[in-house]
mmCIF file of N, CA, C and O and ligand atoms in Angstrom:
data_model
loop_
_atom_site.group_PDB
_atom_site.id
_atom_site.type_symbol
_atom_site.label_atom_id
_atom_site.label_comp_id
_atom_site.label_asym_id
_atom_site.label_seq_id
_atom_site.Cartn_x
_atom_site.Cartn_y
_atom_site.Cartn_z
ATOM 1 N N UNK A 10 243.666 123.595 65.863
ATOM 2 C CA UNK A 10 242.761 123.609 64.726
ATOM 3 C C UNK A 10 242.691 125.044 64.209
ATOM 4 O O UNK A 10 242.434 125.989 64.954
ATOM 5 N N UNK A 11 242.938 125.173 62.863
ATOM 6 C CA UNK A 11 242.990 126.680 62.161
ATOM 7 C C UNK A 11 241.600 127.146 62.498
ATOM 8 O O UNK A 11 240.840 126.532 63.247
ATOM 9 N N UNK A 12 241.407 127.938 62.072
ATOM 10 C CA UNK A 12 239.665 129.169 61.894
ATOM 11 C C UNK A 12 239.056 128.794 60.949
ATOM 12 O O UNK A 12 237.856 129.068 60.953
ATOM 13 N N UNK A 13 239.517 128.159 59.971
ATOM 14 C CA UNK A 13 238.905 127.696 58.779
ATOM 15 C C UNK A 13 238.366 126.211 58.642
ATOM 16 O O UNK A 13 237.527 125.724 57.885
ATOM 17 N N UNK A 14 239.064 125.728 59.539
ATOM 18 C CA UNK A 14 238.968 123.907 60.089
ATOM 19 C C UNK A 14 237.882 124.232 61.270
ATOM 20 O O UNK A 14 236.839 123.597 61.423
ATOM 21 N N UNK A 15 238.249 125.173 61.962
ATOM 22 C CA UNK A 15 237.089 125.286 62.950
ATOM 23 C C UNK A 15 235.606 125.245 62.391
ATOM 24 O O UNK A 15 234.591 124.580 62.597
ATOM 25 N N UNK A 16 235.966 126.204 61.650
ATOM 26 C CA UNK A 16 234.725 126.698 60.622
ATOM 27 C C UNK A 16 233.937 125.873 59.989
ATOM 28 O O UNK A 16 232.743 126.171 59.974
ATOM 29 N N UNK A 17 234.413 124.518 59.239
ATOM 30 C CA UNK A 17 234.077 123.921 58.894
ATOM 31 C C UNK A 17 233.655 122.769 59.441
ATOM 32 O O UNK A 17 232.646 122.187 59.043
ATOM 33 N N UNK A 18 234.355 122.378 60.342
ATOM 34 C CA UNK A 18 234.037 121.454 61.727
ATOM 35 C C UNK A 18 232.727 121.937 61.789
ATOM 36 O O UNK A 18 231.909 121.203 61.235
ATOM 37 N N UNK A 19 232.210 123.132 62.390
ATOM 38 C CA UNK A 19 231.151 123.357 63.122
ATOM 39 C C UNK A 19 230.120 123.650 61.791
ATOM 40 O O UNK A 19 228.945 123.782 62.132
ATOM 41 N N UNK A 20 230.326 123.747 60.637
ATOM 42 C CA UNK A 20 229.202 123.716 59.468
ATOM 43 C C UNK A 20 229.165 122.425 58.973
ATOM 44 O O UNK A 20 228.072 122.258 58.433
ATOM 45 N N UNK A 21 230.039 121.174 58.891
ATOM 46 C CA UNK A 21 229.708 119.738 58.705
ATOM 47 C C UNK A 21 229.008 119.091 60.037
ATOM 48 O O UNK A 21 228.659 117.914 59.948
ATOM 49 N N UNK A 22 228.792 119.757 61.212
ATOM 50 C CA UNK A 22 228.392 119.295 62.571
ATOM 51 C C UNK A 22 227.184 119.529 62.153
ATOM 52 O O UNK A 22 226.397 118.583 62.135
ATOM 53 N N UNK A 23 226.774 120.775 61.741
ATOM 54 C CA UNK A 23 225.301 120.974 61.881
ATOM 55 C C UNK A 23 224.672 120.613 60.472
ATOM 56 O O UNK A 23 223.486 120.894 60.300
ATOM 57 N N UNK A 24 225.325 120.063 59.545
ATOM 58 C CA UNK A 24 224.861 119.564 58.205
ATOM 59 C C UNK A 24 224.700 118.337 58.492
ATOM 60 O O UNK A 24 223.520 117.990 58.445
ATOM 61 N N UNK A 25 225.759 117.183 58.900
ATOM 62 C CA UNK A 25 225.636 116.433 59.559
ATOM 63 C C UNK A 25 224.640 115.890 60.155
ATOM 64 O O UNK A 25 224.194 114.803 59.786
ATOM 65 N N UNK A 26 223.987 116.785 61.487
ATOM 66 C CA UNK A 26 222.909 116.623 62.122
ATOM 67 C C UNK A 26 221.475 116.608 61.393
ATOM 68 O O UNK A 26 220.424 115.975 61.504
ATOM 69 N N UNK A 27 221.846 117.353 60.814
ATOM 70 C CA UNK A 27 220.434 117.856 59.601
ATOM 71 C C UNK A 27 220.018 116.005 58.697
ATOM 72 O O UNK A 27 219.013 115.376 58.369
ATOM 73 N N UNK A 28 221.526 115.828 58.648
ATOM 74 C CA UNK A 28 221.385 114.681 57.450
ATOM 75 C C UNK A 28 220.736 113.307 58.591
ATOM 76 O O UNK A 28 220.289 112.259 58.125
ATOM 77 N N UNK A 29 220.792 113.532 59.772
ATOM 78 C CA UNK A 29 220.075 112.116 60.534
ATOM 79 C C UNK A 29 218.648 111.933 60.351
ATOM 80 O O UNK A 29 218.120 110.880 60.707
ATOM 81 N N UNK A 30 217.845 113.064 59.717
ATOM 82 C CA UNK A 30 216.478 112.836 59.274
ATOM 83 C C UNK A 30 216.393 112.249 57.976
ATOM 84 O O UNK A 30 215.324 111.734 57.649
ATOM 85 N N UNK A 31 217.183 112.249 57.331
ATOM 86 C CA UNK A 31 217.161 111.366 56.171
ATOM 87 C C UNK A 31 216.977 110.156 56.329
ATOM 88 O O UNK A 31 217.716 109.308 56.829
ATOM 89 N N UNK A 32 215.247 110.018 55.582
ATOM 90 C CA UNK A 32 214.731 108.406 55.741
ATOM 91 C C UNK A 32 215.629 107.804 54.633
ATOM 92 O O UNK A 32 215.933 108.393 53.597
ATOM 93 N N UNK A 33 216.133 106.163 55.092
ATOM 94 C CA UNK A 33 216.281 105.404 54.080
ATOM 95 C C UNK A 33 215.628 105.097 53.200
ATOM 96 O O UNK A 33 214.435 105.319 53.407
ATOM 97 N N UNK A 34 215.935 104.516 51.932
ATOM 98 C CA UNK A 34 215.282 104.078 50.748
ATOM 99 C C UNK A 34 215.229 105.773 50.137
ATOM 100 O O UNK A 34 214.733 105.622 49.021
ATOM 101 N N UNK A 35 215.424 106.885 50.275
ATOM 102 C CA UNK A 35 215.177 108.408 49.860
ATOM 103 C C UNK A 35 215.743 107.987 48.339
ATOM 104 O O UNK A 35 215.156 107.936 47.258
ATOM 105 N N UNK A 36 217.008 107.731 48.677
ATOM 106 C CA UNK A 36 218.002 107.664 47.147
ATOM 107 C C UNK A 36 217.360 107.484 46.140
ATOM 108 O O UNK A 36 217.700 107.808 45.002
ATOM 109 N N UNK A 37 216.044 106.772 46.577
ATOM 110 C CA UNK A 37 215.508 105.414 45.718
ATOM 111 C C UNK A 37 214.407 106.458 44.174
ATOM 112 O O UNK A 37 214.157 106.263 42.985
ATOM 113 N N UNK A 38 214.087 107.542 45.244
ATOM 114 C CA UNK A 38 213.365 108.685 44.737
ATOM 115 C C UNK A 38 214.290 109.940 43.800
ATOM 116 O O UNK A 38 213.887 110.982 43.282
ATOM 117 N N UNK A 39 215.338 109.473 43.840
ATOM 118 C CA UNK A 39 216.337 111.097 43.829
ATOM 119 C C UNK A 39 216.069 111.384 42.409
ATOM 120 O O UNK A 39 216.454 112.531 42.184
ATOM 121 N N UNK A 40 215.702 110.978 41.627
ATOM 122 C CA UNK A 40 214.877 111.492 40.458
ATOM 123 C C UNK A 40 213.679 112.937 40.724
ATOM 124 O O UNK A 40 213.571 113.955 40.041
ATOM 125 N N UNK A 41 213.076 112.616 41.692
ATOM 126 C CA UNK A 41 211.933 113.824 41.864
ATOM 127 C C UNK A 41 213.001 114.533 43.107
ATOM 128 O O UNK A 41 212.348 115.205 43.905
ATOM 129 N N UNK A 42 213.720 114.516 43.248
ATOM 130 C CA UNK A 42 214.081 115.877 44.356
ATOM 131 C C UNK A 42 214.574 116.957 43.324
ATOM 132 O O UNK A 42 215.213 116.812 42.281
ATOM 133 N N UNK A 43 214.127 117.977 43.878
ATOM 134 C CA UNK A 43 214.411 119.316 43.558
ATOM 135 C C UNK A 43 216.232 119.211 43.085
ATOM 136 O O UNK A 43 216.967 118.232 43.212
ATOM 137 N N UNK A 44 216.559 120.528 42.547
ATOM 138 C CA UNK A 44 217.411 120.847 42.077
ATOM 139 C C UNK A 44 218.179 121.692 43.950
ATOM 140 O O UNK A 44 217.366 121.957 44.835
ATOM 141 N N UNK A 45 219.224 121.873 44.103
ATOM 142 C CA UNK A 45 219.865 122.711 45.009
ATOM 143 C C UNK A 45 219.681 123.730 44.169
ATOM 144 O O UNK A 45 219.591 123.468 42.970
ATOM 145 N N UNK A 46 219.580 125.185 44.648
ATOM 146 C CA UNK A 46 219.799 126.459 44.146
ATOM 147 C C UNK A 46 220.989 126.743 44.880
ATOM 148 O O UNK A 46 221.340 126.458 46.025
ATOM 149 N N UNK A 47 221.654 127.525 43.723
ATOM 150 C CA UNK A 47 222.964 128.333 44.509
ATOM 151 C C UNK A 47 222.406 129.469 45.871
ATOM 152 O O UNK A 47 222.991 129.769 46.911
ATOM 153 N N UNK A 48 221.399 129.794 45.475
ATOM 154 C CA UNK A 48 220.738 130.636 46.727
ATOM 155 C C UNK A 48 220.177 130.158 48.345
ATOM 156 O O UNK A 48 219.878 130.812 49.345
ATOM 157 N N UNK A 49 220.199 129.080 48.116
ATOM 158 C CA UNK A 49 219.938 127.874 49.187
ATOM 159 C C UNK A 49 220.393 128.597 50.509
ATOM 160 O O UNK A 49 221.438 127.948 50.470
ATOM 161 N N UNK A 50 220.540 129.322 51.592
ATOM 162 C CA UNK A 50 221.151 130.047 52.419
ATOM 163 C C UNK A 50 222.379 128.799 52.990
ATOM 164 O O UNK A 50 223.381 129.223 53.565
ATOM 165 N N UNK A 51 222.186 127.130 52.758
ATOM 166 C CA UNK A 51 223.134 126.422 53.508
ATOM 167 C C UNK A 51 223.949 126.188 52.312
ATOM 168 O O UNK A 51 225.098 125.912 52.659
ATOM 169 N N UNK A 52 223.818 126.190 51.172
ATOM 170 C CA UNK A 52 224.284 126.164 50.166
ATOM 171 C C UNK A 52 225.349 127.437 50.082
ATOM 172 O O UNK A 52 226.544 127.148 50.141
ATOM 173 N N UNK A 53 225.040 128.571 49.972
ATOM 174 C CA UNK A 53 225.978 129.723 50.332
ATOM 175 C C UNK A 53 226.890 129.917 51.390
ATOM 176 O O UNK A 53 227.948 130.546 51.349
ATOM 177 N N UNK A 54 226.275 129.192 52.544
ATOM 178 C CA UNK A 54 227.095 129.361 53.732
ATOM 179 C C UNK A 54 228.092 128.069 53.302
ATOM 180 O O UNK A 54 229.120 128.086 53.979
ATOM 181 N N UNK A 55 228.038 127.008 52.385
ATOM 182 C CA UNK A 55 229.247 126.091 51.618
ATOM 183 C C UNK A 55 229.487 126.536 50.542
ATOM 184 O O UNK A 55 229.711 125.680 49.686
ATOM 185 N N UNK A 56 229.528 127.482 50.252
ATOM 186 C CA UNK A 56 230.362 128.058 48.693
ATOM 187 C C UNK A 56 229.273 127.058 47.855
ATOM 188 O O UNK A 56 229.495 127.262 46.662
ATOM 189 N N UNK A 57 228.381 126.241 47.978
ATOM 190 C CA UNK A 57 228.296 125.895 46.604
ATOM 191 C C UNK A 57 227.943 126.401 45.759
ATOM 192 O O UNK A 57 227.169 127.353 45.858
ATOM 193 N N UNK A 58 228.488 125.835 44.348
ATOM 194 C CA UNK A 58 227.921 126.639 42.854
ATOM 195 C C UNK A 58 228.037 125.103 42.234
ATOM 196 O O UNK A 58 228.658 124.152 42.707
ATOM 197 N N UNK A 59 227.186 125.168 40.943
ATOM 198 C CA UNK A 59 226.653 124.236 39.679
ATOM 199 C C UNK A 59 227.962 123.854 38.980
ATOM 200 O O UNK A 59 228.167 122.829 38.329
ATOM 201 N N UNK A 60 228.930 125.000 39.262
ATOM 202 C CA UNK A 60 229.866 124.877 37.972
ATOM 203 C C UNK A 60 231.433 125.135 38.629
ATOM 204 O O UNK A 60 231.977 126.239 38.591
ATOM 205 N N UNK A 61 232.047 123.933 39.228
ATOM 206 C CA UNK A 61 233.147 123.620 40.206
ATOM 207 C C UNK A 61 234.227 124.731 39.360
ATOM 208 O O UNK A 61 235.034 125.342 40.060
ATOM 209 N N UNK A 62 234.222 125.007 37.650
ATOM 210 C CA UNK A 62 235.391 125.626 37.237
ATOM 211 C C UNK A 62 235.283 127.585 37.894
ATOM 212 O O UNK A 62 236.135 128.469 37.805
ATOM 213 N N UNK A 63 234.035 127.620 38.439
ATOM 214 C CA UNK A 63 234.230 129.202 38.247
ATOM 215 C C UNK A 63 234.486 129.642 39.999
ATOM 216 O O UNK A 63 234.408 130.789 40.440
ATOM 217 N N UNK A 64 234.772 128.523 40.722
ATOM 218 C CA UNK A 64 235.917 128.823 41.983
ATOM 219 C C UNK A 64 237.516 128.378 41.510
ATOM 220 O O UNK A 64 238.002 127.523 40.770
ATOM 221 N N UNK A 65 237.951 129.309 42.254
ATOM 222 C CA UNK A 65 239.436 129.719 42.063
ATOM 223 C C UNK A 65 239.969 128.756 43.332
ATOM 224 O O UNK A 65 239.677 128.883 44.521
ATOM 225 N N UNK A 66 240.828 127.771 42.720
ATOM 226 C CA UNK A 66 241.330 126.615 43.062
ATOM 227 C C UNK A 66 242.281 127.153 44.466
ATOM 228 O O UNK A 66 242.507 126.293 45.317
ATOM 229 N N UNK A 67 242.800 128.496 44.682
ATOM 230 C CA UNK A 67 243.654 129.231 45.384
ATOM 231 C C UNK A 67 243.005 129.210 46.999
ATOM 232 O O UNK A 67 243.669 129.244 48.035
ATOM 233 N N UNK A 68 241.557 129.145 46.880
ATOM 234 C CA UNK A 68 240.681 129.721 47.666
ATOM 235 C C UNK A 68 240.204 128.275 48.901
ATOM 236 O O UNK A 68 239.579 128.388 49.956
ATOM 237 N N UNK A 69 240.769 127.017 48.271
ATOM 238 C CA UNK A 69 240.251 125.654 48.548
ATOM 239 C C UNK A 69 241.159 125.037 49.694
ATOM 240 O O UNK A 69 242.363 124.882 49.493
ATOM 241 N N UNK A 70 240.683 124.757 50.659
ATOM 242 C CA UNK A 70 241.337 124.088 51.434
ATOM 243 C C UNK A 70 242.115 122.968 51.366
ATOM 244 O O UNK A 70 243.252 122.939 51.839
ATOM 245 N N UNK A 71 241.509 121.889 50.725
ATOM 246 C CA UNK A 71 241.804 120.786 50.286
ATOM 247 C C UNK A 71 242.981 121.245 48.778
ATOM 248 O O UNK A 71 242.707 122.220 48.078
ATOM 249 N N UNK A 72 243.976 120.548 48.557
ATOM 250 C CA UNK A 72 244.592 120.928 47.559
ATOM 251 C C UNK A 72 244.528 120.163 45.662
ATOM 252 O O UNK A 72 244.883 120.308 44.492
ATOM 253 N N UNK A 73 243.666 119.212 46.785
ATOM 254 C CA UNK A 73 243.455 118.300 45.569
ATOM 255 C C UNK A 73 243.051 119.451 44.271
ATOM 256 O O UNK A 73 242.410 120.469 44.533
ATOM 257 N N UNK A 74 243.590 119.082 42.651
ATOM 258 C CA UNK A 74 242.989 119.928 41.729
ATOM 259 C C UNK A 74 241.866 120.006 40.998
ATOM 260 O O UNK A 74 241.134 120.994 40.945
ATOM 261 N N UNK A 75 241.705 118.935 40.402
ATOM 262 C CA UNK A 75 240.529 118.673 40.121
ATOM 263 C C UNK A 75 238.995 118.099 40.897
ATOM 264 O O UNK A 75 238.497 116.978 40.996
ATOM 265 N N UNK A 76 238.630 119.257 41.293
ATOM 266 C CA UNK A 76 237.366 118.289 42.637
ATOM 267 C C UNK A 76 236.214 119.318 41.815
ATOM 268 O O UNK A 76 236.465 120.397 41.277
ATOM 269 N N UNK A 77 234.906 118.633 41.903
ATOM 270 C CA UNK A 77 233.572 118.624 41.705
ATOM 271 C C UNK A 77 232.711 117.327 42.309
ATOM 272 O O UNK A 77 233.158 116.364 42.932
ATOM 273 N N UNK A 78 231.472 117.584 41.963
ATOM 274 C CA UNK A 78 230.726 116.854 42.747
ATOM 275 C C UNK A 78 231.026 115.278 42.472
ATOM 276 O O UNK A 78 230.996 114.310 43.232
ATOM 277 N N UNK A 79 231.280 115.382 41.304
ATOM 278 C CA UNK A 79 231.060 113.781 40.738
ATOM 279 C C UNK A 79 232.371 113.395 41.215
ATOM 280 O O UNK A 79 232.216 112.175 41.258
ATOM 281 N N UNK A 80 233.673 113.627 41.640
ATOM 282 C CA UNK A 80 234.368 112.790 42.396
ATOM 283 C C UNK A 80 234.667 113.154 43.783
ATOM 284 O O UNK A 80 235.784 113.377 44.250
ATOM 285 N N UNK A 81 233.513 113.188 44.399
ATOM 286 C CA UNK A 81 233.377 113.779 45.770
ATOM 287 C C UNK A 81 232.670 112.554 46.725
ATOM 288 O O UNK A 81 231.645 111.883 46.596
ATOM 289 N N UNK A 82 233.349 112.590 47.370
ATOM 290 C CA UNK A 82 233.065 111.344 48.776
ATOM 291 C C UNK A 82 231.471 111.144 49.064
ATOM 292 O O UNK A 82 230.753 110.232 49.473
ATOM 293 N N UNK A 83 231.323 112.377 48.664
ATOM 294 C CA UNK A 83 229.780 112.431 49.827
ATOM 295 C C UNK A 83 228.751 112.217 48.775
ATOM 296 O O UNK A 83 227.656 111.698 48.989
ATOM 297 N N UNK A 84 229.213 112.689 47.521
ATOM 298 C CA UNK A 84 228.147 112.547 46.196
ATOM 299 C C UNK A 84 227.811 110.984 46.663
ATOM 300 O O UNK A 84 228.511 110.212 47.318
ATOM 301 N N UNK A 85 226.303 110.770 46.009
ATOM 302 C CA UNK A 85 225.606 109.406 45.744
ATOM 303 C C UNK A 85 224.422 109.324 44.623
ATOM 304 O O UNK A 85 224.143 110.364 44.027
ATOM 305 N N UNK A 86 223.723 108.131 44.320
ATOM 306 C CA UNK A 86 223.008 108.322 43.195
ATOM 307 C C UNK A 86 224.206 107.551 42.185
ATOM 308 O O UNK A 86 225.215 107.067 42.697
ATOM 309 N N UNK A 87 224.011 107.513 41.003
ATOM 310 C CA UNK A 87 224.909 107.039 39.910
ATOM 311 C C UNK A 87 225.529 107.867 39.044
ATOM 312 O O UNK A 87 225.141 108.883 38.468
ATOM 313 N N UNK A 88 227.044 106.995 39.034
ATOM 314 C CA UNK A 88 228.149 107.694 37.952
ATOM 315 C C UNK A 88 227.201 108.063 36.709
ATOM 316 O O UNK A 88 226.310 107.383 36.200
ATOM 317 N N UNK A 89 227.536 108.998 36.465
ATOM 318 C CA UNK A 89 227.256 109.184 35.051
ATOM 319 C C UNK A 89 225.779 110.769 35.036
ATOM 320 O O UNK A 89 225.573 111.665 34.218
ATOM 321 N N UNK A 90 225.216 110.465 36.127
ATOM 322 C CA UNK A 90 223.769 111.728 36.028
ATOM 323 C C UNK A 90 224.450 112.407 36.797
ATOM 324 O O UNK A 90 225.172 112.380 37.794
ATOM 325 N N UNK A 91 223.597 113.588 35.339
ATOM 326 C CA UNK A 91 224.043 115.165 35.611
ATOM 327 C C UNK A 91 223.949 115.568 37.044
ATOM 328 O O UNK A 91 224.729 116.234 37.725
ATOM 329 N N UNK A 92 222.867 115.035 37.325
ATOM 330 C CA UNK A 92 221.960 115.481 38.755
ATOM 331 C C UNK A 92 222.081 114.413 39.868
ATOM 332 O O UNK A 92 221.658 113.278 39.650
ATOM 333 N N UNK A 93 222.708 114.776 41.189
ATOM 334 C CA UNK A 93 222.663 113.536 42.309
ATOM 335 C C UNK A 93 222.485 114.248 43.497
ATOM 336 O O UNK A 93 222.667 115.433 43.777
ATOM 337 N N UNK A 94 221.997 113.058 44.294
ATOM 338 C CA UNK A 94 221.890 113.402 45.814
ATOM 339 C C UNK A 94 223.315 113.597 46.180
ATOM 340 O O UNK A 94 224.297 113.187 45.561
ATOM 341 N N UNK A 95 223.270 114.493 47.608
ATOM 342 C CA UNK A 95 224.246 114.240 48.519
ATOM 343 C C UNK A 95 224.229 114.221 49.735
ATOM 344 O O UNK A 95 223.224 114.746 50.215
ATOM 345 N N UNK A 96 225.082 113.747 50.575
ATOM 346 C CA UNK A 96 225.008 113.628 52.168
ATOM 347 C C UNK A 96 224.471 114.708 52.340
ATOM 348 O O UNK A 96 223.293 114.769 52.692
ATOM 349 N N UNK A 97 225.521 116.231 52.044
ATOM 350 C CA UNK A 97 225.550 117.670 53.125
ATOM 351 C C UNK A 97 224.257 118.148 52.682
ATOM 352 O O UNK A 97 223.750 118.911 53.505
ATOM 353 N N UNK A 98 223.441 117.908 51.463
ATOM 354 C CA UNK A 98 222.192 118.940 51.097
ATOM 355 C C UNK A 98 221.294 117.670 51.042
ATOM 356 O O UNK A 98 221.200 117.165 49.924
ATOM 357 N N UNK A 99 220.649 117.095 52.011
ATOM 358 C CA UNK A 99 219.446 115.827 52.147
ATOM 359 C C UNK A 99 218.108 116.495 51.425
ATOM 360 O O UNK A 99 217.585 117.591 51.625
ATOM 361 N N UNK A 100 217.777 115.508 50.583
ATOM 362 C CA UNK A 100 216.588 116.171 49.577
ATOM 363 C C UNK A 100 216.610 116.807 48.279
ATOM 364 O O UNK A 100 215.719 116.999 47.451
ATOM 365 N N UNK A 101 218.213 117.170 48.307
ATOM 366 C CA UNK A 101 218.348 118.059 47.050
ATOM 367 C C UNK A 101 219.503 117.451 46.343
ATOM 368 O O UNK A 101 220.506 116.861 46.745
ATOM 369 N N UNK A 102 218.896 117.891 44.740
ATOM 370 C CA UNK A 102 220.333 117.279 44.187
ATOM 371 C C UNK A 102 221.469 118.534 43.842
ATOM 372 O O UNK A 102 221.331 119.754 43.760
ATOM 373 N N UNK A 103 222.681 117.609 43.679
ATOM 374 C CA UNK A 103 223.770 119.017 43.346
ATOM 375 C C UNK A 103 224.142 118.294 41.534
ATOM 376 O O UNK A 103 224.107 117.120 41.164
ATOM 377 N N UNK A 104 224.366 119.146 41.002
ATOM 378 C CA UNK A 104 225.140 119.037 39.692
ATOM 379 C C UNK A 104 226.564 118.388 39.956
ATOM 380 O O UNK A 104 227.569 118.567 40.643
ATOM 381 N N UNK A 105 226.182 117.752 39.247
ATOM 382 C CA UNK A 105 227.824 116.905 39.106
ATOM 383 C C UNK A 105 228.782 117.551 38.643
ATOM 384 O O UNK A 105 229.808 116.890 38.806
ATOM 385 N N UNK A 106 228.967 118.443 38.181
ATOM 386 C CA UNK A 106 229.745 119.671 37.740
ATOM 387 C C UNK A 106 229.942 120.621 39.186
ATOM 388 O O UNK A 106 230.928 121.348 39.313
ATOM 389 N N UNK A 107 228.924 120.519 40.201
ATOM 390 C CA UNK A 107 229.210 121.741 41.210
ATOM 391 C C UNK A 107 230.381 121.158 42.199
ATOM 392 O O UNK A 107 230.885 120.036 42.167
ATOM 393 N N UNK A 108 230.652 122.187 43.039
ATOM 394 C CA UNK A 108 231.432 122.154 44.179
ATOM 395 C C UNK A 108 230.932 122.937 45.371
ATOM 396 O O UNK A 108 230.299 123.991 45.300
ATOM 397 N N UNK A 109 231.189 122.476 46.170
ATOM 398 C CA UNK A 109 230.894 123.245 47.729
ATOM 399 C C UNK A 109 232.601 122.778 48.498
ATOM 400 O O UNK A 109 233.518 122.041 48.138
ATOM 401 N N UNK A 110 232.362 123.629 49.642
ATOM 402 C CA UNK A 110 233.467 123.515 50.376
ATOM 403 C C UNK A 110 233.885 122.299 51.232
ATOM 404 O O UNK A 110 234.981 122.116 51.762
ATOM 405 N N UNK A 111 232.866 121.556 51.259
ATOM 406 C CA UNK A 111 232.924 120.602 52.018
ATOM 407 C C UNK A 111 233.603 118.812 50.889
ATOM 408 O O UNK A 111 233.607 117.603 51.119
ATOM 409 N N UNK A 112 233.918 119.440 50.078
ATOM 410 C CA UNK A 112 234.449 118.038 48.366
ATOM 411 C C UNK A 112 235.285 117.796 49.759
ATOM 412 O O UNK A 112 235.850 118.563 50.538
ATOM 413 N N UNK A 113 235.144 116.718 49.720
ATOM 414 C CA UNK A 113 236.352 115.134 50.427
ATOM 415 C C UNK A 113 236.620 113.905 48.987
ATOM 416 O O UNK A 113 235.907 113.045 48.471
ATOM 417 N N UNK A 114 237.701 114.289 48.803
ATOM 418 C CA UNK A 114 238.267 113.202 47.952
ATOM 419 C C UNK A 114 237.883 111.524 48.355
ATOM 420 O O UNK A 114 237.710 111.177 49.523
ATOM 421 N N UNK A 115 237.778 110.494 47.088
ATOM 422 C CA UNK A 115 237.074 109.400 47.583
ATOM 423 C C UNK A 115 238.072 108.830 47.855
ATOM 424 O O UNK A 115 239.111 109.269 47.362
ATOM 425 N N UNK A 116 238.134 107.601 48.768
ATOM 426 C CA UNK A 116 239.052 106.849 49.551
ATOM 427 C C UNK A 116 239.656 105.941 48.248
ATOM 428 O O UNK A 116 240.532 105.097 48.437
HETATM 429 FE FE1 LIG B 215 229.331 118.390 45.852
HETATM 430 FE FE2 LIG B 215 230.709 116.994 47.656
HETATM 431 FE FE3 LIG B 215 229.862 119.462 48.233
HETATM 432 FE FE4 LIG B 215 228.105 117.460 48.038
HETATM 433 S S1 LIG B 215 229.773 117.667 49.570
HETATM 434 S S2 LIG B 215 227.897 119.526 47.145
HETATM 435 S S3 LIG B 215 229.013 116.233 46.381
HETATM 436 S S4 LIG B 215 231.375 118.885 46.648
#
């Protein structure tokens, strides 16, 4: 396993874990959750930003080209809003426009 797979292994482990307190029915609310800030300290420690074009595609593990939130595995909530929940940030929404390091292409 590379340093960077390691790396990420052990920051989806503990995001992961974080996400088992997530009560069901939450989604149901994702209208009133807060916005993610890029300043978020778990948010930074995943690269995320609002606006998937202003990371440099060079820098991405995954090679896929076009990735942002809205065609991202983990995104939930409905096609189409600006604003959605996701697995890795429980409580907060990300912009459908953002990216973090953790985009998994959908099956
Ligand atoms: Fe966006 Fe996917 Fe990262 Fe969640 S895991 S912030 S949906 S890229």
């Amino acid at each position: 396993m590379s340093k960077i797979a390691r790396r990420q292994f052990i920051q989806l482990s503990a995001v992961a874990a974080a996400g088992c307190f997530v009560r069901p029915g939450q989604e149901a609310r994702a209208q009133d959750l807060p916005k993610l800030e890029e300043s978020d300290p778990t948010a930074k420690s995943l690269k995320y930003v609002h606006d998937a074009s202003t990371v440099d595609p060079s820098t991405r593990a995954n090679p896929a080209e076009v990735q942002n939130c809205a065609n991202c595995a983990l995104v939930q909530g409905a096609d189409g809003d600006e604003w959605r929940p996701c697995q890795i940030f429980p409580g907060k929404l990300v912009a459908a426009d953002g990216w973090c390091s953790v985009w998994a292409p959908k099956a």
